[in-house]
Structures are given as structure tokens and as C-alpha cells.
Short mmCIF file of C-alpha atoms and ligand atoms in Angstrom, two decimals:
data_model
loop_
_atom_site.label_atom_id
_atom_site.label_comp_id
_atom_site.label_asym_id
_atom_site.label_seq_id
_atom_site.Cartn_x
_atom_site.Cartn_y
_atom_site.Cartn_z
CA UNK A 27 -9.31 31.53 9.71
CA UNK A 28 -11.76 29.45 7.65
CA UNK A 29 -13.05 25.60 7.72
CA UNK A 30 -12.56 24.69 3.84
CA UNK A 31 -15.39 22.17 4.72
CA UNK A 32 -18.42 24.55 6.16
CA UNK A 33 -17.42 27.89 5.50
CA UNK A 34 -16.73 28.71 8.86
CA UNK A 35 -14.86 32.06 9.40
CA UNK A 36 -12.85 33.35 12.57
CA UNK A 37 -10.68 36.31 13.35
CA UNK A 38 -7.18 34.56 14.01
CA UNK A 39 -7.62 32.15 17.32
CA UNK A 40 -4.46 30.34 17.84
CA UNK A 41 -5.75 27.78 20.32
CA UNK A 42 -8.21 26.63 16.80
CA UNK A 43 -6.62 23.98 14.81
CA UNK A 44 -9.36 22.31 13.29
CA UNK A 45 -13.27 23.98 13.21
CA UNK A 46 -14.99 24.26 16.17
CA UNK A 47 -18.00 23.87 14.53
CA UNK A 48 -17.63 20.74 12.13
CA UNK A 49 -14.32 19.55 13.01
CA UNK A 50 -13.18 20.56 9.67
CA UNK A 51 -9.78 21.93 8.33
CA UNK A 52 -8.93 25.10 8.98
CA UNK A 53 -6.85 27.78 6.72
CA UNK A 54 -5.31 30.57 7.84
CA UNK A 55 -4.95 33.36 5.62
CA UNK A 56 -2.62 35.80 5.54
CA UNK A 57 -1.99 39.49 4.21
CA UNK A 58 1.39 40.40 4.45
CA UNK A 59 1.66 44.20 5.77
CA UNK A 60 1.97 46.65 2.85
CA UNK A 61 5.52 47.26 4.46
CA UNK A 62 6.92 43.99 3.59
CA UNK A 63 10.10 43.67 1.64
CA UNK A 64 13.05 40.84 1.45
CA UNK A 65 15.84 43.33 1.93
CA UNK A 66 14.13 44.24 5.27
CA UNK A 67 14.33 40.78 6.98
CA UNK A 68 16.93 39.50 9.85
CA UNK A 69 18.51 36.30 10.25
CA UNK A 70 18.01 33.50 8.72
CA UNK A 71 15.66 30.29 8.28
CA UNK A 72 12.10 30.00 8.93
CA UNK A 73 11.90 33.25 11.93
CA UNK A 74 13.66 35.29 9.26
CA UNK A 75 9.72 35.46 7.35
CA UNK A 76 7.72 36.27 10.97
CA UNK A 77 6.08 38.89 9.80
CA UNK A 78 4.64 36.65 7.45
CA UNK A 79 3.96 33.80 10.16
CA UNK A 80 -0.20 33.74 11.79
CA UNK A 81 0.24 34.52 15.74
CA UNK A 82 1.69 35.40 18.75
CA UNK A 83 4.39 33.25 20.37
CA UNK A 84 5.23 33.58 24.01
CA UNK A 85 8.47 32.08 23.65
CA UNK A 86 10.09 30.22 20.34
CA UNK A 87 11.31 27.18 20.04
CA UNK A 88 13.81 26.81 17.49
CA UNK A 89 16.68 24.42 16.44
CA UNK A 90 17.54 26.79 13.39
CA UNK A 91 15.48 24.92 10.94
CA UNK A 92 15.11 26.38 7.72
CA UNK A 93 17.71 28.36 5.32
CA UNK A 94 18.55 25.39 3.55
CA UNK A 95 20.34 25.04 0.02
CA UNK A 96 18.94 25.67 -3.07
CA UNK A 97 21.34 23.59 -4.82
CA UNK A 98 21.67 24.53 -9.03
CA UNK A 99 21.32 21.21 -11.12
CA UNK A 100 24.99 20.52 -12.68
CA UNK A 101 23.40 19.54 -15.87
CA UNK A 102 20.22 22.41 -16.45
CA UNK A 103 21.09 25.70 -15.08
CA UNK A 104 17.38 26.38 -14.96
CA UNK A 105 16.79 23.57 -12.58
CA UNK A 106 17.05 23.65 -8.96
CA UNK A 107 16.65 21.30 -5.70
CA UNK A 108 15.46 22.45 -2.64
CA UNK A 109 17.48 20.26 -0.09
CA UNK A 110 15.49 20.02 2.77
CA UNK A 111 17.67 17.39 3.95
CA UNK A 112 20.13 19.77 5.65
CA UNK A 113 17.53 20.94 8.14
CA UNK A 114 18.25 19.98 12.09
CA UNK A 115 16.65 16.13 11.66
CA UNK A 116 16.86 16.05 8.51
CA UNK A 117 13.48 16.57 6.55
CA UNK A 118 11.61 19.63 6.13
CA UNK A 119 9.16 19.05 9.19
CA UNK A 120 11.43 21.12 11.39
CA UNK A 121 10.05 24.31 9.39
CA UNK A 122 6.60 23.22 10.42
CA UNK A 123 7.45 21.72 13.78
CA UNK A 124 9.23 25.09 15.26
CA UNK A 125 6.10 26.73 14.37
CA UNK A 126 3.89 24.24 15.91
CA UNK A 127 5.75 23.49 19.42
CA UNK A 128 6.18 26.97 19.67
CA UNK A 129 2.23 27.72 19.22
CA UNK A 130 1.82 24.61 22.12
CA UNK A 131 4.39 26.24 24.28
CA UNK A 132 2.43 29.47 23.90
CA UNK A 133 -1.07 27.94 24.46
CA UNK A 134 0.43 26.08 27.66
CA UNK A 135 -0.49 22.67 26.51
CA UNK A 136 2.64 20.31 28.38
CA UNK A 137 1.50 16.80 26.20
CA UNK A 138 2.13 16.41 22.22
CA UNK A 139 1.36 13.71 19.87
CA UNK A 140 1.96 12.83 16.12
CA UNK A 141 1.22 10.32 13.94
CA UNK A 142 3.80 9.82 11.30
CA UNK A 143 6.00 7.76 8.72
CA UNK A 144 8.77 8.72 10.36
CA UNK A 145 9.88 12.30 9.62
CA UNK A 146 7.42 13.89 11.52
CA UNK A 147 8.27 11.47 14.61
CA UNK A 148 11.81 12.09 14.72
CA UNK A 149 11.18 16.26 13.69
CA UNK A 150 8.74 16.01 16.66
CA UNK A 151 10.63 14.59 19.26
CA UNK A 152 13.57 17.26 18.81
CA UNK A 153 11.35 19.86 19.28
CA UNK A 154 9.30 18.35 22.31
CA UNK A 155 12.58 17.67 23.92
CA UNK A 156 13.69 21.20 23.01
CA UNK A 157 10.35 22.74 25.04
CA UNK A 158 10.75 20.29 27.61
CA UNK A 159 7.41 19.21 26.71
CA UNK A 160 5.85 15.21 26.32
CA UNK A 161 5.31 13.14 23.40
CA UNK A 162 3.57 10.72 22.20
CA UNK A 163 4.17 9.13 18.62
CA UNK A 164 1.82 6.84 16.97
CA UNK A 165 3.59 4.84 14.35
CA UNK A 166 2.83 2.36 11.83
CA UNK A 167 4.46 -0.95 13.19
CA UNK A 168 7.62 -2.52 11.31
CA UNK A 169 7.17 0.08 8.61
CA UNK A 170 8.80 3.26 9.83
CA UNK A 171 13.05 3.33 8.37
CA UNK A 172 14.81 1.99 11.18
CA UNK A 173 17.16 5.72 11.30
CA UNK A 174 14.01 7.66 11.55
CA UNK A 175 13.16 5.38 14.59
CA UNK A 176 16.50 5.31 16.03
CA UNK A 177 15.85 9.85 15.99
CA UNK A 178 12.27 9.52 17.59
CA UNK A 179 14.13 7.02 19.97
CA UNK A 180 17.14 9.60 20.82
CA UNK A 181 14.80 12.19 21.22
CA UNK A 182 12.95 10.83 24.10
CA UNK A 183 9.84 10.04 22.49
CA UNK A 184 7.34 7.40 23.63
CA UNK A 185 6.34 5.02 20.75
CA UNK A 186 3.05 3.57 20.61
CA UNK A 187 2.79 0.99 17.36
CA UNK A 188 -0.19 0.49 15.29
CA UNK A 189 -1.20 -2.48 13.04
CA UNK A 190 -1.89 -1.23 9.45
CA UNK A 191 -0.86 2.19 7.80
CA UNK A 192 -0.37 5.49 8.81
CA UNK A 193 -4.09 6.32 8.09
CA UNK A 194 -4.64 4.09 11.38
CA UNK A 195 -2.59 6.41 13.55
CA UNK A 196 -3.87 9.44 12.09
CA UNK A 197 -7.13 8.27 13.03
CA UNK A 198 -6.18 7.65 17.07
CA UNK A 199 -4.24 10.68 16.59
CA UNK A 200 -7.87 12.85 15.78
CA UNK A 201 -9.65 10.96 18.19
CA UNK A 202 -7.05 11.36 21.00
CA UNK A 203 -7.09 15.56 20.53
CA UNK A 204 -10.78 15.40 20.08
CA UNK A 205 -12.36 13.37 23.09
CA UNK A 206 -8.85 13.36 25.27
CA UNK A 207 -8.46 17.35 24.64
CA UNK A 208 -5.23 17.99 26.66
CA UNK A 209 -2.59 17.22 24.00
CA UNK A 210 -1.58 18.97 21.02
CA UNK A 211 -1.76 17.51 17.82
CA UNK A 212 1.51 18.07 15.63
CA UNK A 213 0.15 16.38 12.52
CA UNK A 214 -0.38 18.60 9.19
CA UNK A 215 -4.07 19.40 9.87
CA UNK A 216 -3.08 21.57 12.60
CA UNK A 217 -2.13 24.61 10.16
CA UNK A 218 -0.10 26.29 12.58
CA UNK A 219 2.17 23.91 11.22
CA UNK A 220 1.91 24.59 7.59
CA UNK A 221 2.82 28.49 8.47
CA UNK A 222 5.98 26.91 9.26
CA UNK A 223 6.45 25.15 5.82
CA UNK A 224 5.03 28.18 3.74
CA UNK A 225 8.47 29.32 3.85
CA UNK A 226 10.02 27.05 1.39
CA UNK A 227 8.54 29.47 -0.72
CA UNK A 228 9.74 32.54 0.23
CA UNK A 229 13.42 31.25 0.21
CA UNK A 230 13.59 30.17 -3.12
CA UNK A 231 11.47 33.33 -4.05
CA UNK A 232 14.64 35.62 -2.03
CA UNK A 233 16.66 33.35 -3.70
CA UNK A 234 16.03 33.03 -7.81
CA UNK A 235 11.93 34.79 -7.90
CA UNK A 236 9.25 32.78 -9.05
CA UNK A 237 10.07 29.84 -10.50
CA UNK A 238 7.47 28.26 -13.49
CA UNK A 239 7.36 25.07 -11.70
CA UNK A 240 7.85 23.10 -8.18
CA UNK A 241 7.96 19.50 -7.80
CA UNK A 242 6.75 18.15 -4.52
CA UNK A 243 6.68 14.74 -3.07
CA UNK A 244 3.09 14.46 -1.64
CA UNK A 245 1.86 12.55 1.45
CA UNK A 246 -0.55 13.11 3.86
CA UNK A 247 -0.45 16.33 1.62
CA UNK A 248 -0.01 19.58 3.48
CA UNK A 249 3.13 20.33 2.47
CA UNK A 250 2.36 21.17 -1.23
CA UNK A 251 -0.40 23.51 -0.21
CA UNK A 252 1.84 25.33 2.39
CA UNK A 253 4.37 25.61 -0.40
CA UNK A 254 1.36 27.04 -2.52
CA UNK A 255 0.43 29.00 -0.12
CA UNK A 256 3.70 31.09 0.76
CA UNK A 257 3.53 31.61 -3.39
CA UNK A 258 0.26 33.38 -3.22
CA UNK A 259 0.66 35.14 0.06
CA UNK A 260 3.58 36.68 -1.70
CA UNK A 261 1.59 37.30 -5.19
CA UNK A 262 -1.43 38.71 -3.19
CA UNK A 263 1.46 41.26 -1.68
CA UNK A 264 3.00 42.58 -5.00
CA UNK A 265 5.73 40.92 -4.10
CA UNK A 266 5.42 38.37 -7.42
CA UNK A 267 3.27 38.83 -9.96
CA UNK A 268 2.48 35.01 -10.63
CA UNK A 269 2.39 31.51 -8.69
CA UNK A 270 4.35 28.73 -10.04
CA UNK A 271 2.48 25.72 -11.24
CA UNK A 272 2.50 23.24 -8.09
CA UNK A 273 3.15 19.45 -9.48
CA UNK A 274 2.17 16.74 -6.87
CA UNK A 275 3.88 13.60 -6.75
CA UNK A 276 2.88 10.23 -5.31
CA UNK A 277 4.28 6.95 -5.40
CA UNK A 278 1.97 4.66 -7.49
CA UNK A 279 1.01 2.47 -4.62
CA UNK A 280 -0.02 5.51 -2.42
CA UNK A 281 -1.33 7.44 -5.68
CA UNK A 282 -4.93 8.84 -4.71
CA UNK A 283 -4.58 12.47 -5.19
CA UNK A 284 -2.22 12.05 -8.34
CA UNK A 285 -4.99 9.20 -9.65
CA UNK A 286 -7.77 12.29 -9.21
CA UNK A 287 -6.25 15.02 -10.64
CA UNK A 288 -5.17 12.83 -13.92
CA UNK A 289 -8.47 11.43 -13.96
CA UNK A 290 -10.60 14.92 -13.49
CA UNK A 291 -12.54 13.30 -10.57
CA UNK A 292 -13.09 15.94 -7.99
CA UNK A 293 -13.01 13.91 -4.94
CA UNK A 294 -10.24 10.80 -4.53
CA UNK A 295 -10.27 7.01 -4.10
CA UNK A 296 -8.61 6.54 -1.33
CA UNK A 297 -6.32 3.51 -0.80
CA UNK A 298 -6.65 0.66 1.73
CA UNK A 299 -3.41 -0.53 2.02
CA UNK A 300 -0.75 2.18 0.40
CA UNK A 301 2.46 0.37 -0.36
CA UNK A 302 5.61 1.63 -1.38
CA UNK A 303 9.43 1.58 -0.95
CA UNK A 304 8.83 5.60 -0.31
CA UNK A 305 7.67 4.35 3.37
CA UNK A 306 7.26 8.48 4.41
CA UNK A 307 4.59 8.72 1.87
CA UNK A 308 3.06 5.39 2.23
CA UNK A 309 -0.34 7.02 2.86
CA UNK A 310 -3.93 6.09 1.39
CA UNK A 311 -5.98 9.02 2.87
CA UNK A 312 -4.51 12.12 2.84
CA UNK A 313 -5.89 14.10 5.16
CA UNK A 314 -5.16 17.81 3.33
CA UNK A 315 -6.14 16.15 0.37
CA UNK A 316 -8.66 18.54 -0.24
CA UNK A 317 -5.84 21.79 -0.02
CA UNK A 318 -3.25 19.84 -2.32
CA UNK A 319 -5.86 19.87 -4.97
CA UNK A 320 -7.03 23.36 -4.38
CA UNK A 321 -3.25 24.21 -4.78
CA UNK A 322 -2.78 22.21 -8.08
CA UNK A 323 -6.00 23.48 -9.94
CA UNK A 324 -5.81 27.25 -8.92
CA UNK A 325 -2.04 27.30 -9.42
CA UNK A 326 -2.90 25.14 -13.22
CA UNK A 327 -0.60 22.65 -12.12
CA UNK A 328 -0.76 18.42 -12.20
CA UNK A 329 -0.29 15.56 -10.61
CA UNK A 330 2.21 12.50 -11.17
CA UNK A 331 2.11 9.20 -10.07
CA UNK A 332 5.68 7.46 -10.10
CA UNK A 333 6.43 3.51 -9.26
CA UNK A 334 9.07 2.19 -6.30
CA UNK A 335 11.56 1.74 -10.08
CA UNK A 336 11.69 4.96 -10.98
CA UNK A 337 12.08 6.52 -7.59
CA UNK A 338 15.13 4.18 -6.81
CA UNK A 339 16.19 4.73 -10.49
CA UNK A 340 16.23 8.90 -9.43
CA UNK A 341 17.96 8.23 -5.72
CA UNK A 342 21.03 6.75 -7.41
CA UNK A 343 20.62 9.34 -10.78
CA UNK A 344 20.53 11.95 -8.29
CA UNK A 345 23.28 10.74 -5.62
CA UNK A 346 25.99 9.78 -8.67
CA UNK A 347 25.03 12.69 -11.41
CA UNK A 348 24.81 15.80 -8.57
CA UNK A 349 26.21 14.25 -5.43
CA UNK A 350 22.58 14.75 -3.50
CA UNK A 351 22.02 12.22 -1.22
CA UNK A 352 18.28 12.47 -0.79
CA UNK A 353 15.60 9.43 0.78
CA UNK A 354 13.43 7.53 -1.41
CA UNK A 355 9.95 9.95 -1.07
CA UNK A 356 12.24 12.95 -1.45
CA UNK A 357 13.26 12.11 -5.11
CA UNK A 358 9.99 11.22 -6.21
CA UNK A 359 10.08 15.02 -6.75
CA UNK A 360 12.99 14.48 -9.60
CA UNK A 361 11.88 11.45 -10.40
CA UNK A 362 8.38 12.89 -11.37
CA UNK A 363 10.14 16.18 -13.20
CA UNK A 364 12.24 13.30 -15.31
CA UNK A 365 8.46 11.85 -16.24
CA UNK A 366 6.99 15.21 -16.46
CA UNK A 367 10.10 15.90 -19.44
CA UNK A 368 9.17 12.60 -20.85
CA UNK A 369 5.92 13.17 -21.62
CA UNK A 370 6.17 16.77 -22.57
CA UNK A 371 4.65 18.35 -19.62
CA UNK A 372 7.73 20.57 -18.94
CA UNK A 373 10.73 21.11 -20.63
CA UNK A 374 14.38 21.55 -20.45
CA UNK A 375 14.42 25.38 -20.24
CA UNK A 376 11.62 26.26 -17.90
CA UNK A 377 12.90 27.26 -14.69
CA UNK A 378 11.87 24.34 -11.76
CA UNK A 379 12.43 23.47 -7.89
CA UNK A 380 12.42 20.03 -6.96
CA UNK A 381 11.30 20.07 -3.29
CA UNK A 382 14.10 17.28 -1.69
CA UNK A 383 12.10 16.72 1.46
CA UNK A 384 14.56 14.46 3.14
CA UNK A 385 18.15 13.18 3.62
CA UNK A 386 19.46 9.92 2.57
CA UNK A 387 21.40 9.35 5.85
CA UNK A 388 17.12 8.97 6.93
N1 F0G B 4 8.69 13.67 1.87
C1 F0G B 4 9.05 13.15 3.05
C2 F0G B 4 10.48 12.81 3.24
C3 F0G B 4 8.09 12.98 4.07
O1 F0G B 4 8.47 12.48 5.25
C4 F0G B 4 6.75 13.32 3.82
C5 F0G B 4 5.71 13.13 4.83
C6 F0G B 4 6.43 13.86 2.57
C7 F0G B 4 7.42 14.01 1.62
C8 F0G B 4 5.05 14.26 2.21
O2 F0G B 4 4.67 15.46 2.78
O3 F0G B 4 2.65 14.71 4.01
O4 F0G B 4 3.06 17.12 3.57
O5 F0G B 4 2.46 15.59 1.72
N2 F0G B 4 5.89 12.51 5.91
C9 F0G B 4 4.92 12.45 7.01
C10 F0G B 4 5.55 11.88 8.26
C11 F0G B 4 3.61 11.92 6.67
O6 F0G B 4 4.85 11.32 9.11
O7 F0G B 4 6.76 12.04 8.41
P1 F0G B 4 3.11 15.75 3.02
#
């Protein structure tokens, strides 16, 4: 493990989710043993790739998340989406969240909490439920989609609102793990979680190989580096012998990351008050912003900013052109490839994954 602040190194410590020594982020890295092959996996979905996931689990706590279609554009045989809306809530959180709970369940810790736009919550709650475990979720008030409330609801959950953006719960959420200590945070800088997520890329990898590009919807950011990161665990393995070119994309309200990379400023403005009709990634201050860009530059790819028009433009494209009913953030993944083919930055016959990150039932 390593803080990608101070340079802090660890052998693996699975109770470690940020650095004990600056409070930094933490990556794990993995070397998959020299044993590891596709044909030799069992099951399916995200336990199928354990001996690729960090640590040692007790007991695992699973909804069978993961395995989900990788859907071949109607139009472009050389285009794909990832639809990560057929997972157990319905977004691709429940790859990182089975991960996560399972790690909490493992370290004994009985209380959880989460900040979130929504996916997270309601991804969350199944799993706390699932381990029998508490949670707490600290949402941004009148600006989570009412279905994604209705889940957390369901679940169990308790709900504790905030005035402002996300960023504001992510905030109580650090200082709640840090001075409270007893609960477990679920949000994407614990990197337990991303071990979960990593395995987007070894499906599609089992599935079609490398692909030259993915499209991913970017947030609070961790999910692009995970994706990334399965890529090069496998490359680093002789498993691939390249990474696809990681694309970020951000809704122009919400935009800071995209906004850096385009301008070639190393470090991003980060936005006071995000707005967008893509309420999951209505988020000013990434927190992983500083893995999403590690993952665009080293992989050479970019960054896209997209407005609320052209991601409800690529919802309806999408639902009426390929029958994939997908939520607003997810398709800022297509609707960034259709900008991306605009402007010259892909084209038709390179081979791509669009990252769907959530249903439209959401
Ligand atoms: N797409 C959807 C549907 C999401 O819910 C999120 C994040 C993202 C993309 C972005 O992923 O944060 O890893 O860059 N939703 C979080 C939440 C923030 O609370 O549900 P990211």
C-alpha cells in the first residue's frame, strides 16, 4: 500500500484505508500470481477475479454483483457498452460495495457510513442490510433522484440531509471516520472499494481483450482509476500487452478534472456549487481526483466535458437507437464518445467501451 500524497509505503494492512501518517489516499497495488489465467477462474461476477482482489475476507458478502452485459452497439460493431445497470441496485457500486462490506465484516466494525448522490446510498444500504450491519447515509438535501432515495429508504438506511453538495457530506463523512473512529467509511477513498470496481476491466478484457478506448462518466472519480487500474494489473501480468486510453467525462457544471486535463494545469479548480441534471455526478471536489488524472496521463488518454443537452440528447439516442435504458451520468459516457467522434479524437473503427454506470429505472 502507498499514500499517493507522502510516499508512504505498507505491506498490505486491511484495517488502512487512508494513510496513517498524513491522512492521505492510499493505493493498493497488486501483482497478480504468475499462475493467473482467465480459463482458470470459477463463477461469475466480481468473486470470479479473487485472486486478483487485495485481502483476506472472513466471510463475503455478496448479492451477485458483477457479470454484467457487454452489450455490442447495433450501429458500430467495434463499439461496446458496459451496462452496469443490470447489477443488484442498479449501478456499478455493488462491485465496489461487496468488496468493501465484506472488508468491514472482516475487520469487525458493526457501524457504516457513506456520503453519496445516490448510487452509493442505495448500493450501500443493500449491502449493510445484507451483513446485518448499521448505516448511516449523508446526503445532499432535495438533490438525490427520488428512486435512488426510495432504495436507500427500502434498505433500512438512516438518512441524515445536508445543505449544499455532496462535497459537504463527504466532508462530515472524513471527519466522522477520523475523530468518531468506530464506523467504516464506504466512500471511494477507502480503496478496498475500488478492488471491487477494478473488475470492470477484467470482464470486458475475458470478454473482447483490450479495447483502444473506455469512456467513463467521472464523479467523485475513483471509478475511472479502478477501471485503469484492473487494465494495468493485467498488462503488468502478461496478460495484455497494452492499457486502453481512459477518457474521463464530466458534466460541464461539475467539470474540474475534465477543465484540467484540457487545460494542461496539473492541479484542478474545484467547483463551489456543481450543477447538473447528471445529479450522481454533481460533484465540485473530487476526492480521487488526483488517481483519475494519474489514470488519464499514464494511460495517454483525455478528458471531456459535456453539458445537461447533450447528455439528455444521448439518454433518448441511446434508449430509442439500442434499446439501453441508462440514467443521465451514465450516458455522459456515450454522450462524450459522440463529442470525442466529432472532434476527431476517436473514430468510427477503433474498438471502445462506454462504461453505462447506471439504470434508467434510477
Ligand atoms: N455514474 C453514476 C451513475 C454514479 O452514481 C457515479 C457516482 C459516477 C458515475 C461517477 O463515479 O464517483 O467513481 O467518478 N456516484 C457517487 C454516489 C458519487 O454517491 O453515488 P466516480
Amino acid at each position: 500500500m502507498r499514500c499517493i500524497e507522502c510516499g508512504f509505503q505498507s505491506e498490505l494492512d486491511q484495517k488502512m484505508i487512508t494513510c496513517p501518517r498524513c491522512g492521505g489516499i492510499l493505493e493498493i497495488s497488486v501483482k497478480l500470481p504468475p499462475t493467473f489465467s482467465f480459463s482458470k477462474l470459477r463463477g461469475r461476477g466480481v468473486w470470479r477475479y479473487s485472486p486478483a482482489i487485495a485481502g483476506n475476507y472472513k466471510k463475503i458478502v455478496s448479492i451477485s454483483e458483477g457479470g454484467t452485459p457487454l452489450i455490442r452497439s447495433r450501429e458500430n460493431s467495434e463499439v461496446y457498452y458496459k451496462f452496469e445497470g443490470a447489477n443488484p441496485t442498479g449501478s456499478f457500486k455493488d462491485r465496489g460495495m461487496t468488496v468493501a462490506i465484506s472488508s468491514a465484516v472482516s475487520e469487525g466494525y458493526k457501524i457504516v457510513v457513506a456520503a453519496s448522490t445516490g448510487n452509493t446510498a442505495a448500493s450501500a444500504a443493500a449491502y449493510s442490510a445484507r451483513a446485518g450491519l448499521k448505516i448511516y447515509l449523508v446526503l445532499p438535501k432535495d438533490k438525490v433522484a427520488i428512486g435512488k432515495l426510495a432504495q436507500s429508504i427500502l434498505y433500512g438506511a438512516t438518512i441524515l440531509e445536508v445543505e449544499g453538495s455532496f462535497d459537504v457530506g463527504m466532508k462530515a463523512v472524513m471527519r466522522l471516520y477520523k475523530d468518531v473512529g468506530i464506523v467504516y467509511p464506504l466512500n471511494s477513498f477507502n480503496p478496498w472499494r475500488l478492488e471491487g470496481q477494478k473488475t470492470i476491466a477484467y470482464e470486458i478484457t475475458e470478454e473482447i481483450g483490450v479495447p483502444d478506448y473506455v469512456f467513463v462518466p467521472v464523479g467523485n472519480a475513483g471509478n475511472i482509476y479502478a477501471i485503469w487500474k484492473g487494465f494495468t494489473e493485467l498488462r503488468d501480468a502478461g496478460v495484455i500487452d497494452r492499457v486502453p486510453r481512459m477518457v474521463g467525462v464530466q458534466a460541464e457544471g461539475a467539470s474540474p478534472i475534465a477543465k484540467a486535463i484540457l487545460n494542461n494545469q496539473d492541479t484542478p479548480q474545484f467547483v463551489e456549487n456543481p450543477e447538473t441534471v447528471a445529479t450522481a455526478i454533481r460533484i465540485g471536489k473530487p476526492v480521487n481526483w488526483k488517481k483519475a488524472m494519474k489514470a488519464i496521463k499514464e494511460s495517454q488518454g483525455t478528458a471531456i466535458y459535456v453539458s445537461d443537452n447533450e447528455i439528455m440528447e444521448a439518454q433518448r439516442e441511446l434508449a430509442r437507437k439500442e434499446g439501453i435504458g441508462a440514467e443521465p451520468a451514465s450516458v455522459a459516457s456515450f454522450a462524450g464518445y459522440k463529442k470525442a467522434l466529432e472532434h476527431g479524437l476517436v473514430d468510427r473503427t477503433s474498438k471502445t467501451v462506454m462504461i453505462l454506470t447506471g439504470h434508467a429505472l434510477k
